[in-house]
GROMACS .gro file of C-alpha atoms in nm:
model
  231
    1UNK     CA    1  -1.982   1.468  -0.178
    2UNK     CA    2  -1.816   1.303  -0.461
    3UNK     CA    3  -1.496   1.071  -0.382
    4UNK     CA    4  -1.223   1.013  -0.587
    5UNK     CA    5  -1.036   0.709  -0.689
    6UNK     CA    6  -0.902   0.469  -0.951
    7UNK     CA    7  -1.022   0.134  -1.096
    8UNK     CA    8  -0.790  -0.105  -0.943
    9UNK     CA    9  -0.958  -0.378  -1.105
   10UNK     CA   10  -1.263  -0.389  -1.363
   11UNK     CA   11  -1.416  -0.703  -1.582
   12UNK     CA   12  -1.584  -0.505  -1.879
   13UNK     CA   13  -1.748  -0.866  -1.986
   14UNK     CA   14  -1.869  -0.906  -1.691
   15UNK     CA   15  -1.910  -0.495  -1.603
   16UNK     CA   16  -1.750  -0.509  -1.270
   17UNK     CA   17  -1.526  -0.404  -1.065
   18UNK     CA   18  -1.323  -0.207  -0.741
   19UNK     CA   19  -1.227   0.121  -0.723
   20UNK     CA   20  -0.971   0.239  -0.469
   21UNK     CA   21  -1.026   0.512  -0.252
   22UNK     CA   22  -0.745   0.774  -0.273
   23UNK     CA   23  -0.871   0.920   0.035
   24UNK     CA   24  -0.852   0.595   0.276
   25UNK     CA   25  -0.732   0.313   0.026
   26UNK     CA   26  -1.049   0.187   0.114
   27UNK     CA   27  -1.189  -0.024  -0.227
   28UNK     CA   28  -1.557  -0.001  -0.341
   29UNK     CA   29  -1.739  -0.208  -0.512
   30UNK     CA   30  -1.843  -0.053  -0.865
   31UNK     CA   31  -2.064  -0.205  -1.160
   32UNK     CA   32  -2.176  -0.076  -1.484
   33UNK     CA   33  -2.530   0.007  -1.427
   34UNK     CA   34  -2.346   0.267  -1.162
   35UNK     CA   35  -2.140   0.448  -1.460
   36UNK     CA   36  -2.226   0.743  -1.588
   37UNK     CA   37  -2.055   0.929  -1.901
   38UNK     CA   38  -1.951   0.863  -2.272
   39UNK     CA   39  -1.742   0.556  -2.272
   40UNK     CA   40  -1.706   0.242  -2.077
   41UNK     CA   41  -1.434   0.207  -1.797
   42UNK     CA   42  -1.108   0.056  -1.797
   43UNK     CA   43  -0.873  -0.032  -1.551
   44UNK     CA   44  -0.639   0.205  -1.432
   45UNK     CA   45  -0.920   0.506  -1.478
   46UNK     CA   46  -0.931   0.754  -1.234
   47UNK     CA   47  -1.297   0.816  -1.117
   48UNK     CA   48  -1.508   1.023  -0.890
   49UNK     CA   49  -1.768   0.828  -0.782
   50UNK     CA   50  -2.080   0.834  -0.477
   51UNK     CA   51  -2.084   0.500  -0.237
   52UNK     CA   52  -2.287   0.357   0.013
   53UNK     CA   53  -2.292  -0.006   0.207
   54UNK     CA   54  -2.524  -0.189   0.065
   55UNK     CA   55  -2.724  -0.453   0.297
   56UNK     CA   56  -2.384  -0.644   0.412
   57UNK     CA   57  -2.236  -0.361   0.501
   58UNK     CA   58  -1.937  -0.367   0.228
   59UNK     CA   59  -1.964  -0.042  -0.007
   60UNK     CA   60  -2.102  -0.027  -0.358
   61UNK     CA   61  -2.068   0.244  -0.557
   62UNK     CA   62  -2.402   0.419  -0.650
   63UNK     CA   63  -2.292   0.643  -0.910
   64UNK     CA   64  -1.978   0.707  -1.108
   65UNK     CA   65  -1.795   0.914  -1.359
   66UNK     CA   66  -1.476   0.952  -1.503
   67UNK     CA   67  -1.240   1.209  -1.337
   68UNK     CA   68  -1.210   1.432  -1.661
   69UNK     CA   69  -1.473   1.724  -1.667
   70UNK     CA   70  -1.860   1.706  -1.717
   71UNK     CA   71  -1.945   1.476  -2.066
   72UNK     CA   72  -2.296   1.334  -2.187
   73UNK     CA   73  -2.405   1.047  -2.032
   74UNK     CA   74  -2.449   0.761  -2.329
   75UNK     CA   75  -2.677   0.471  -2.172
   76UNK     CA   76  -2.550   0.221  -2.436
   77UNK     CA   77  -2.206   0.220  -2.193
   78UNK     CA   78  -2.403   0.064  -1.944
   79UNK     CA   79  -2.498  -0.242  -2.191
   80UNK     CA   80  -2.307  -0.570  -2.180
   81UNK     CA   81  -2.020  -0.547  -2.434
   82UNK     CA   82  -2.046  -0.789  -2.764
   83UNK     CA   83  -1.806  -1.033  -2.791
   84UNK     CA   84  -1.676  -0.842  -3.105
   85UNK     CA   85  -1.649  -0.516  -2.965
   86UNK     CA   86  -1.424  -0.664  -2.686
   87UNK     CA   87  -1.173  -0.867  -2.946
   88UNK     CA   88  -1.176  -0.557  -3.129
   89UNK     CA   89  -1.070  -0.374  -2.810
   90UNK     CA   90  -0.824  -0.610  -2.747
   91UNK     CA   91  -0.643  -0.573  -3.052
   92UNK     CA   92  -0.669  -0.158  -3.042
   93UNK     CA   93  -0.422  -0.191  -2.771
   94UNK     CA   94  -0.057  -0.123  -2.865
   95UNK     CA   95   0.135  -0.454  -2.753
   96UNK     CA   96   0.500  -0.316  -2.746
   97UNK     CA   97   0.378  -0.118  -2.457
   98UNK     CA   98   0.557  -0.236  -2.132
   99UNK     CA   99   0.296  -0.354  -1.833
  100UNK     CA  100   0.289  -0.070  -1.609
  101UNK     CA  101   0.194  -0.266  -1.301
  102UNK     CA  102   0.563  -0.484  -1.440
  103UNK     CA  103   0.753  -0.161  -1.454
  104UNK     CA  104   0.637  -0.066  -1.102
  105UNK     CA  105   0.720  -0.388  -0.936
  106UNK     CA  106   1.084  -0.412  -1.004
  107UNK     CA  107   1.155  -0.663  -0.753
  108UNK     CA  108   1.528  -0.640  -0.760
  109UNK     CA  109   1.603  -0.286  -0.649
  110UNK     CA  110   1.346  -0.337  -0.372
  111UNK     CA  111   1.569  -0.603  -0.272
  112UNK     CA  112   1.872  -0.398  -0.269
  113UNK     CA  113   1.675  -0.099  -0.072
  114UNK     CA  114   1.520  -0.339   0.168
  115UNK     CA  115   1.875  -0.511   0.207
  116UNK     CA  116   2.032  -0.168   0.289
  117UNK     CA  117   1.807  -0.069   0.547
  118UNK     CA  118   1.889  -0.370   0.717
  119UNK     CA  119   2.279  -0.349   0.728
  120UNK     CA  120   2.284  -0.138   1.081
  121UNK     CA  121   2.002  -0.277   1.281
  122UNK     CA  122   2.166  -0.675   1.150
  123UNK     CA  123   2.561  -0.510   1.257
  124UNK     CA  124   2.379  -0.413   1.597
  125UNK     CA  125   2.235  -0.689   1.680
  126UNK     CA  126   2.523  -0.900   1.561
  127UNK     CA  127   2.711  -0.718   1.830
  128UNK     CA  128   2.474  -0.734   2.113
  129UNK     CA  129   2.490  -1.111   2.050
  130UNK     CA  130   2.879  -1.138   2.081
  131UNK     CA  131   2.752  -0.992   2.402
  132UNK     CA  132   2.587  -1.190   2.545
  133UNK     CA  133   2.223  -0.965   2.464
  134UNK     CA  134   1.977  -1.163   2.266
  135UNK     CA  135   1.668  -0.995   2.365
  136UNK     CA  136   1.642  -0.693   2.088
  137UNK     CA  137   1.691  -0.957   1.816
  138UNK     CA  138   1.357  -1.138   1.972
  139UNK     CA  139   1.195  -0.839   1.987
  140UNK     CA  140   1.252  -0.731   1.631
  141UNK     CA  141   1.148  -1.028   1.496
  142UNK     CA  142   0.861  -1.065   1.730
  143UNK     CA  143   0.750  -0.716   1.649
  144UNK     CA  144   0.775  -0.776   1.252
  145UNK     CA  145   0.566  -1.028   1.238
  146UNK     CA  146   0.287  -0.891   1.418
  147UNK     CA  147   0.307  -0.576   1.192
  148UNK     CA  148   0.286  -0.837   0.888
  149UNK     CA  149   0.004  -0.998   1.070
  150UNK     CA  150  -0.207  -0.644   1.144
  151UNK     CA  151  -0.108  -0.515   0.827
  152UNK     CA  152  -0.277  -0.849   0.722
  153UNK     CA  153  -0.621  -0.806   0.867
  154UNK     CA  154  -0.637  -0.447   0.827
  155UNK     CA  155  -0.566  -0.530   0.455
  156UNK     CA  156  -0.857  -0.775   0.443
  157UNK     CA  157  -1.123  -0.512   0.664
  158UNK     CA  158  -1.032  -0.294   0.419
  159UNK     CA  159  -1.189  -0.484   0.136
  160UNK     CA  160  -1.469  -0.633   0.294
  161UNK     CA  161  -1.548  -0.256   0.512
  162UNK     CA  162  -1.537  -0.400   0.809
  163UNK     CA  163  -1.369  -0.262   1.151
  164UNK     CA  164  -0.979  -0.136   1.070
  165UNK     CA  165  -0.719  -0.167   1.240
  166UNK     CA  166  -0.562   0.168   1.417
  167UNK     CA  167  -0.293   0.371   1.233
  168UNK     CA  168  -0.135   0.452   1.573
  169UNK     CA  169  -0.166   0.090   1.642
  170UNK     CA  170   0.062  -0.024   1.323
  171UNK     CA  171   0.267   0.277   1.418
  172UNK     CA  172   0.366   0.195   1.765
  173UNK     CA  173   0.418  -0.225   1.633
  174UNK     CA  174   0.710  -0.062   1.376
  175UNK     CA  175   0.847   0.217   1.656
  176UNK     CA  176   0.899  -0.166   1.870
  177UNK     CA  177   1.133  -0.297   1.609
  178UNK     CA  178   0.853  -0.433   1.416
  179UNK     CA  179   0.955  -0.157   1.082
  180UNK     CA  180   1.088  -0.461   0.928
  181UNK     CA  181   0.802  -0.671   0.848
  182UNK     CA  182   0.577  -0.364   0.795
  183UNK     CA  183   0.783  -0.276   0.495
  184UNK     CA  184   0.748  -0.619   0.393
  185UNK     CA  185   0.332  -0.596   0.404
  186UNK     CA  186   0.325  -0.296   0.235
  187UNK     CA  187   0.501  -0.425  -0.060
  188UNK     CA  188   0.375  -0.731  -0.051
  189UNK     CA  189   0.021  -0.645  -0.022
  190UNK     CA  190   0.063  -0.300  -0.175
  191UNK     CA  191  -0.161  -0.163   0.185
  192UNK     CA  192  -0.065   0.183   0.292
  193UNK     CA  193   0.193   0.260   0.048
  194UNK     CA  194  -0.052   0.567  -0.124
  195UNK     CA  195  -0.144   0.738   0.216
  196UNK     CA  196   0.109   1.010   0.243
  197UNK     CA  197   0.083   1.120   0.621
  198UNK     CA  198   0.105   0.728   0.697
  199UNK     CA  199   0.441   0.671   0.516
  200UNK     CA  200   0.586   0.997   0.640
  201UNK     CA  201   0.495   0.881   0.993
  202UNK     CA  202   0.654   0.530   0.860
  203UNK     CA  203   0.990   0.676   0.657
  204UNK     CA  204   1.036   0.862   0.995
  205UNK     CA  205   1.004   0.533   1.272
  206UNK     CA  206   1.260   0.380   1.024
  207UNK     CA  207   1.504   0.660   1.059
  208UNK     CA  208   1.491   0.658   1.387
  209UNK     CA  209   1.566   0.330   1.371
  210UNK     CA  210   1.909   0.356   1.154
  211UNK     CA  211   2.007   0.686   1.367
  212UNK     CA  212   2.014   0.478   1.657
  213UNK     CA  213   2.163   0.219   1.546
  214UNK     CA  214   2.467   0.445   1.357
  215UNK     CA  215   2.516   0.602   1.707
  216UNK     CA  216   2.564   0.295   1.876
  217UNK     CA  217   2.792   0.130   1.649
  218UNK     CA  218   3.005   0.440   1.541
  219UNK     CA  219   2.894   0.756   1.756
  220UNK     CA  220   2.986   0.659   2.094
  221UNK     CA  221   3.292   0.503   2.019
  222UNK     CA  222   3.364   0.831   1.853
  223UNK     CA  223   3.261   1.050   2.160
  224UNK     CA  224   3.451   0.810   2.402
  225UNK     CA  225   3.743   0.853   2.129
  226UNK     CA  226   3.713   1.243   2.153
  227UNK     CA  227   3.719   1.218   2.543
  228UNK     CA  228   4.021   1.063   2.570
  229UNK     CA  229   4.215   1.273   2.328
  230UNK     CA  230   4.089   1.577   2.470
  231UNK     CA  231   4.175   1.460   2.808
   0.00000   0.00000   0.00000
């Protein structure tokens, strides 16, 4: 059965490249000789596309199409490119047109996002300090940076198909406190952020998070408020 996914990366001088799995993330190993169809590939194309692991067990794509209808196969696709035909290529494309990948990575409002999501758990443990209760500060840090660390290697058994790492694994790190430094993986090394039951799963650890931490800076103290009034 036919997979679909997009060229994350592809070399048309050289007539390589990955395409990544909308299904798992997983990326595949894809060359020319695999394409089928009436033009040559280019990064960013969304494919459907046959794979199997080829004698070191990472995947290869065996055969590959563009994901826009049937077309005739042309074999001349599959030959290597003339220098000329690539300059000319190169100066088809419109140069006034903003890098997508740029417009996607806006660091700054990540910043600000990330920074926001902080403000209760950092006011929380702020106050368990003044307490004299250092503990859920270790463990948040702890916890982060083994959820950088798995997201990490699962990042890198991804691309070479080797054994991944359990979603209910990374799940339970971030439900520990380690949410933190899984956010910062999956930006970082752009793993998990396309899987839609993952991040849902994710979003919803992180809430957690922030409800608990709104209730014990401002709920109880406005039930214990409530309890004395109405006494």
């Amino acid at each position: 059965m036919e997979l679909r996914g997009q060229l994350k990366s592809w070399n048309d001088q050289k007539g390589f490249g990955f395409i990544r799995s909308e299904q798992n993330g997983d990326e595949v190993f894809a060359h020319i000789s695999a394409m089928r169809g009436a033009r040559r590939p280019i990064q960013g194309d969304r494919v459907l596309y046959l794979s199997e692991p080829d004698k070191d067990g990472r995947l290869r794509a065996t055969h590959v199409r563009l994901d826009a209808g049937l077309s005739i196969d042309e074999p001349k696709i599959r030959h290597k490119p003339s220098n000329a035909m690539v300059k000319a290529k190169a100066s088809d494309r419109p140069h006034n047109r903003p890098n997508r990948s740029a417009r996607v990575n806006q660091p700054l409002p990540k910043v600000v996002a990330y920074s926001s999501l902080l403000v209760l758990p950092t006011s929380g443990l702020m106050r368990l300090g003044g307490q004299g209760i250092h503990w859920p500060l270790y463990a948040y840090f702890l916890a982060s940076l083994l959820a950088f660390g798995l997201y990490l290697h699962d990042k890198r058994r991804a691309q070479h198909s080797g054994w991944r790492t359990p979603e209910a694994q990374l799940h339970l790190i971030e439900l520990l406190g380690g949410w933190p430094g899984a956010l910062i993986a999956q930006q970082t090394l752009r793993h998990k952020t396309r899987k839609i039951a993952f991040q849902i799963i994710f979003w919803l650890i992180v809430m957690a998070h922030q409800i608990a931490w709104l209730d014990y800076l401002y709920l109880q103290r406005l039930r214990h408020l409530v309890l004395q009034l109405s006494s």
